[in-house]
Short mmCIF file of C-alpha atoms in Angstrom, two decimals:
data_model
loop_
_atom_site.label_atom_id
_atom_site.label_comp_id
_atom_site.label_asym_id
_atom_site.label_seq_id
_atom_site.Cartn_x
_atom_site.Cartn_y
_atom_site.Cartn_z
CA GLY A 1 -111.49 -98.04 55.84
CA GLU A 2 -110.34 -95.12 57.90
CA SER A 3 -107.07 -93.53 56.98
CA VAL A 4 -105.03 -90.42 57.07
CA GLY A 5 -102.99 -89.97 53.96
CA LEU A 6 -101.05 -87.44 52.00
CA HIS A 7 -101.36 -86.49 48.35
CA LEU A 8 -97.64 -86.03 47.59
CA PRO A 9 -94.65 -87.84 49.08
CA THR A 10 -92.12 -85.12 48.13
CA LEU A 11 -92.52 -81.39 47.60
CA SER A 12 -89.67 -79.27 46.27
CA VAL A 13 -89.90 -75.50 46.55
CA GLN A 14 -87.60 -72.58 46.05
CA GLU A 15 -86.51 -70.59 49.06
CA GLY A 16 -88.89 -67.70 49.61
CA ASP A 17 -91.85 -69.35 47.89
CA ASN A 18 -94.95 -70.52 49.71
CA SER A 19 -95.43 -74.24 50.35
CA ILE A 20 -98.67 -76.16 50.57
CA ILE A 21 -98.79 -79.67 52.00
CA ASN A 22 -102.03 -81.60 51.75
CA CYS A 23 -103.64 -84.33 53.79
CA ALA A 24 -106.87 -86.29 53.32
CA TYR A 25 -108.85 -88.21 55.88
CA SER A 26 -111.72 -90.58 55.30
CA ASN A 27 -113.62 -90.94 58.56
CA SER A 28 -113.04 -89.44 61.95
CA ALA A 29 -114.91 -89.25 65.21
CA SER A 30 -112.30 -86.82 66.50
CA ASP A 31 -112.54 -83.11 65.86
CA TYR A 32 -108.87 -82.49 66.46
CA PHE A 33 -106.10 -82.47 63.84
CA ILE A 34 -102.42 -81.75 64.28
CA TRP A 35 -99.50 -81.07 61.97
CA TYR A 36 -96.04 -82.27 62.97
CA LYS A 37 -92.61 -81.53 61.52
CA GLN A 38 -89.84 -84.13 61.66
CA GLU A 39 -86.25 -83.16 60.93
CA SER A 40 -83.66 -85.79 60.12
CA GLY A 41 -82.60 -87.74 63.20
CA LYS A 42 -85.21 -86.16 65.46
CA GLY A 43 -88.67 -86.91 66.73
CA PRO A 44 -91.76 -85.18 65.33
CA GLN A 45 -92.40 -81.67 66.64
CA PHE A 46 -95.78 -80.02 67.03
CA ILE A 47 -96.40 -77.21 64.53
CA ILE A 48 -100.05 -76.27 64.68
CA ASP A 49 -103.42 -77.80 65.45
CA ILE A 50 -107.02 -77.17 64.49
CA ARG A 51 -110.41 -78.28 65.70
CA SER A 52 -113.35 -79.03 63.46
CA ASN A 53 -115.28 -75.95 64.62
CA MET A 54 -112.68 -73.89 62.73
CA ASP A 55 -111.86 -73.64 59.02
CA LYS A 56 -108.55 -71.90 59.39
CA ARG A 57 -105.90 -71.28 61.99
CA GLN A 58 -102.75 -69.23 61.68
CA GLY A 59 -99.41 -69.43 63.42
CA GLN A 60 -96.06 -67.91 62.75
CA ARG A 61 -95.59 -68.33 58.94
CA VAL A 62 -97.90 -71.35 58.99
CA THR A 63 -101.61 -71.67 58.30
CA VAL A 64 -103.73 -74.79 58.54
CA LEU A 65 -106.94 -75.05 56.54
CA LEU A 66 -109.63 -77.61 57.25
CA ASN A 67 -112.30 -78.49 54.71
CA LYS A 68 -114.71 -80.83 56.44
CA THR A 69 -116.92 -81.18 53.38
CA VAL A 70 -114.23 -82.96 51.38
CA LYS A 71 -112.30 -84.18 54.45
CA HIS A 72 -109.15 -82.35 53.48
CA LEU A 73 -106.47 -80.65 55.55
CA SER A 74 -103.64 -78.46 54.31
CA LEU A 75 -100.59 -76.82 55.80
CA GLN A 76 -99.35 -73.62 54.21
CA ILE A 77 -95.87 -72.33 54.94
CA ALA A 78 -95.17 -68.75 53.92
CA ALA A 79 -91.77 -67.64 52.64
CA THR A 80 -90.29 -71.13 52.91
CA GLN A 81 -86.80 -71.25 54.37
CA PRO A 82 -84.05 -73.91 54.27
CA GLY A 83 -84.83 -74.66 57.91
CA ASP A 84 -88.29 -75.77 56.86
CA SER A 85 -86.82 -78.78 55.06
CA ALA A 86 -88.28 -81.79 56.87
CA VAL A 87 -91.00 -84.42 56.70
CA TYR A 88 -94.46 -83.15 57.61
CA PHE A 89 -97.17 -85.37 59.07
CA CYS A 90 -100.83 -84.78 59.65
CA PHE A 91 -102.32 -86.56 62.62
CA ASN A 92 -105.85 -87.31 63.64
CA THR A 93 -106.37 -88.07 67.29
CA ASP A 94 -109.33 -90.37 66.71
CA LYS A 95 -107.33 -93.37 65.58
CA LEU A 96 -103.92 -92.07 66.65
CA ILE A 97 -102.94 -92.53 63.03
CA PHE A 98 -100.17 -90.69 61.23
CA GLY A 99 -99.93 -90.39 57.49
CA THR A 100 -96.71 -91.53 55.80
CA GLY A 101 -95.57 -87.94 55.57
CA THR A 102 -94.56 -85.43 52.90
CA ARG A 103 -90.91 -84.53 52.51
CA LEU A 104 -90.41 -80.83 51.91
CA GLN A 105 -87.20 -79.92 50.14
CA VAL A 106 -86.18 -76.27 49.92
CA PHE A 107 -83.61 -75.28 47.32
CA PRO A 108 -81.90 -71.89 46.88
CA ASN B 1 -87.61 -79.41 81.54
CA ALA B 2 -85.80 -82.10 79.59
CA GLY B 3 -89.06 -83.15 77.92
CA VAL B 4 -89.17 -86.76 76.71
CA THR B 5 -85.88 -88.61 77.06
CA GLN B 6 -85.19 -91.89 75.30
CA THR B 7 -82.25 -94.20 75.87
CA PRO B 8 -80.27 -95.63 74.23
CA LYS B 9 -80.02 -93.64 70.98
CA PHE B 10 -78.70 -96.64 69.06
CA GLN B 11 -78.80 -100.37 69.71
CA VAL B 12 -77.78 -103.49 67.80
CA LEU B 13 -79.22 -106.83 68.88
CA LYS B 14 -78.91 -110.38 67.68
CA THR B 15 -82.05 -112.34 66.90
CA GLY B 16 -83.50 -113.79 70.10
CA GLN B 17 -81.91 -111.30 72.47
CA SER B 18 -84.04 -109.21 74.78
CA MET B 19 -83.75 -105.59 75.74
CA THR B 20 -85.66 -102.65 77.19
CA LEU B 21 -85.99 -99.26 75.54
CA GLN B 22 -86.28 -96.58 78.18
CA CYS B 23 -88.55 -93.56 78.06
CA ALA B 24 -88.90 -90.88 80.72
CA GLN B 25 -90.72 -87.57 80.79
CA ASP B 26 -90.52 -84.78 83.35
CA MET B 27 -93.65 -82.88 82.34
CA ASN B 28 -96.06 -84.82 84.59
CA HIS B 29 -97.87 -86.09 81.51
CA GLU B 30 -100.52 -88.72 82.10
CA TYR B 31 -100.54 -90.11 78.58
CA MET B 32 -97.51 -91.91 77.13
CA SER B 33 -97.09 -94.02 74.03
CA TRP B 34 -94.63 -95.88 71.85
CA TYR B 35 -94.45 -95.67 68.05
CA ARG B 36 -92.23 -97.36 65.53
CA GLN B 37 -91.23 -95.66 62.31
CA ASP B 38 -90.25 -97.66 59.25
CA PRO B 39 -89.34 -96.24 55.82
CA GLY B 40 -92.47 -95.44 53.86
CA MET B 41 -94.73 -96.58 56.70
CA GLY B 42 -95.08 -93.47 58.78
CA LEU B 43 -95.47 -93.89 62.53
CA ARG B 44 -97.37 -96.87 63.92
CA LEU B 45 -98.64 -97.09 67.46
CA ILE B 46 -97.30 -100.03 69.49
CA HIS B 47 -98.65 -99.51 73.02
CA TYR B 48 -99.97 -96.63 75.05
CA SER B 49 -100.83 -95.72 78.62
CA VAL B 50 -103.33 -93.22 79.97
CA GLY B 51 -101.86 -93.24 83.46
CA ALA B 52 -99.78 -95.19 85.96
CA GLY B 53 -100.88 -98.81 86.14
CA ILE B 54 -102.87 -98.63 82.88
CA THR B 55 -101.62 -99.83 79.49
CA ASP B 56 -103.28 -100.80 76.24
CA GLN B 57 -102.36 -102.12 72.81
CA GLY B 58 -102.02 -100.04 69.71
CA GLU B 59 -101.86 -100.98 66.06
CA VAL B 60 -98.76 -103.23 66.14
CA PRO B 61 -98.30 -104.64 69.70
CA ASN B 62 -97.01 -108.15 68.91
CA GLY B 63 -93.50 -108.82 70.18
CA TYR B 64 -93.53 -105.92 72.63
CA ASN B 65 -94.44 -105.53 76.30
CA VAL B 66 -94.92 -102.39 78.36
CA SER B 67 -95.61 -101.43 81.94
CA ARG B 68 -96.32 -98.12 83.66
CA SER B 69 -95.39 -98.23 87.31
CA THR B 70 -94.79 -94.47 87.58
CA THR B 71 -96.11 -91.40 85.80
CA GLU B 72 -92.63 -90.54 84.55
CA ASP B 73 -91.45 -93.82 82.99
CA PHE B 74 -92.82 -96.02 80.23
CA PRO B 75 -90.31 -98.71 79.18
CA LEU B 76 -90.78 -100.85 76.07
CA ARG B 77 -89.53 -104.44 76.27
CA LEU B 78 -88.57 -106.72 73.44
CA LEU B 79 -88.56 -110.26 74.86
CA SER B 80 -87.04 -112.01 71.83
CA ALA B 81 -85.84 -109.65 69.14
CA ALA B 82 -86.55 -110.40 65.49
CA PRO B 83 -85.18 -108.75 62.32
CA SER B 84 -88.69 -107.44 61.63
CA GLN B 85 -88.31 -105.25 64.72
CA THR B 86 -85.50 -103.29 63.12
CA SER B 87 -86.89 -99.77 63.20
CA VAL B 88 -86.71 -96.37 64.83
CA TYR B 89 -88.75 -96.23 68.03
CA PHE B 90 -90.30 -93.06 69.37
CA CYS B 91 -91.80 -92.43 72.76
CA ALA B 92 -94.38 -89.67 73.08
CA SER B 93 -96.36 -88.11 75.91
CA SER B 94 -99.29 -85.78 76.34
CA TYR B 95 -100.42 -83.66 79.24
CA GLN B 96 -103.99 -84.86 79.22
CA ARG B 97 -105.36 -88.29 79.90
CA ASP B 98 -107.83 -87.38 77.16
CA TYR B 99 -105.28 -87.73 74.38
CA TYR B 100 -107.92 -86.82 71.84
CA ASN B 101 -107.45 -83.20 72.69
CA SER B 102 -103.80 -82.48 73.22
CA PRO B 103 -100.68 -82.71 71.07
CA LEU B 104 -97.97 -85.30 71.61
CA HIS B 105 -94.44 -84.45 72.69
CA PHE B 106 -91.87 -86.81 71.18
CA GLY B 107 -88.43 -88.01 72.20
CA ASN B 108 -85.63 -88.15 69.65
CA GLY B 109 -85.92 -91.86 69.11
CA THR B 110 -83.98 -95.09 69.50
CA ARG B 111 -82.60 -96.65 66.33
CA LEU B 112 -82.70 -100.43 66.74
CA THR B 113 -81.08 -102.94 64.40
CA VAL B 114 -81.70 -106.67 64.82
CA THR B 115 -79.32 -108.95 62.95
#
């Protein structure tokens, strides 16, 4: 079946380290992928997006990598800060499906 | 802009009661949708609308009704609440009717408990 899923439910990192959150997808007719961040008690917020004609896209402290060969998406956060603690979702617009999310915990 | 506004923030219902969750956006977005979020389940699409007068079902539509009489508002109705509808509900909108190509803007959710 078609799905968007995440490799790890929880990721714990030390403040200042880089974080990598992964996401796999099986089939998609859409060429558009989005990463969202959800803080406790709030709705998901857009972080960064990427289209399938790109392999990499950079934002402020965040980078998204897309490997279409193995159908894998990753979100890299540089110099992780306590404010980055949240649940991160990848989203594929084809089936409007969210993964269950990865919880990022940042400790001092 | 206020963005996407959801009311109420919290609601407790008894089984069999009805209620309407309100969602309004002031960004002139054509596309609006409702998701529910349960622990360990991620976000699941209930209903969506690509413009005023047009609605369609998502992944989990049973037990919910929607209508879209204006661009700004997209209410979600529970006709007869059940404990299985205990969840956090999120409304989201997008500036393009072609939702394949634009990110969603979310409200802060309504936490519903059905006893």
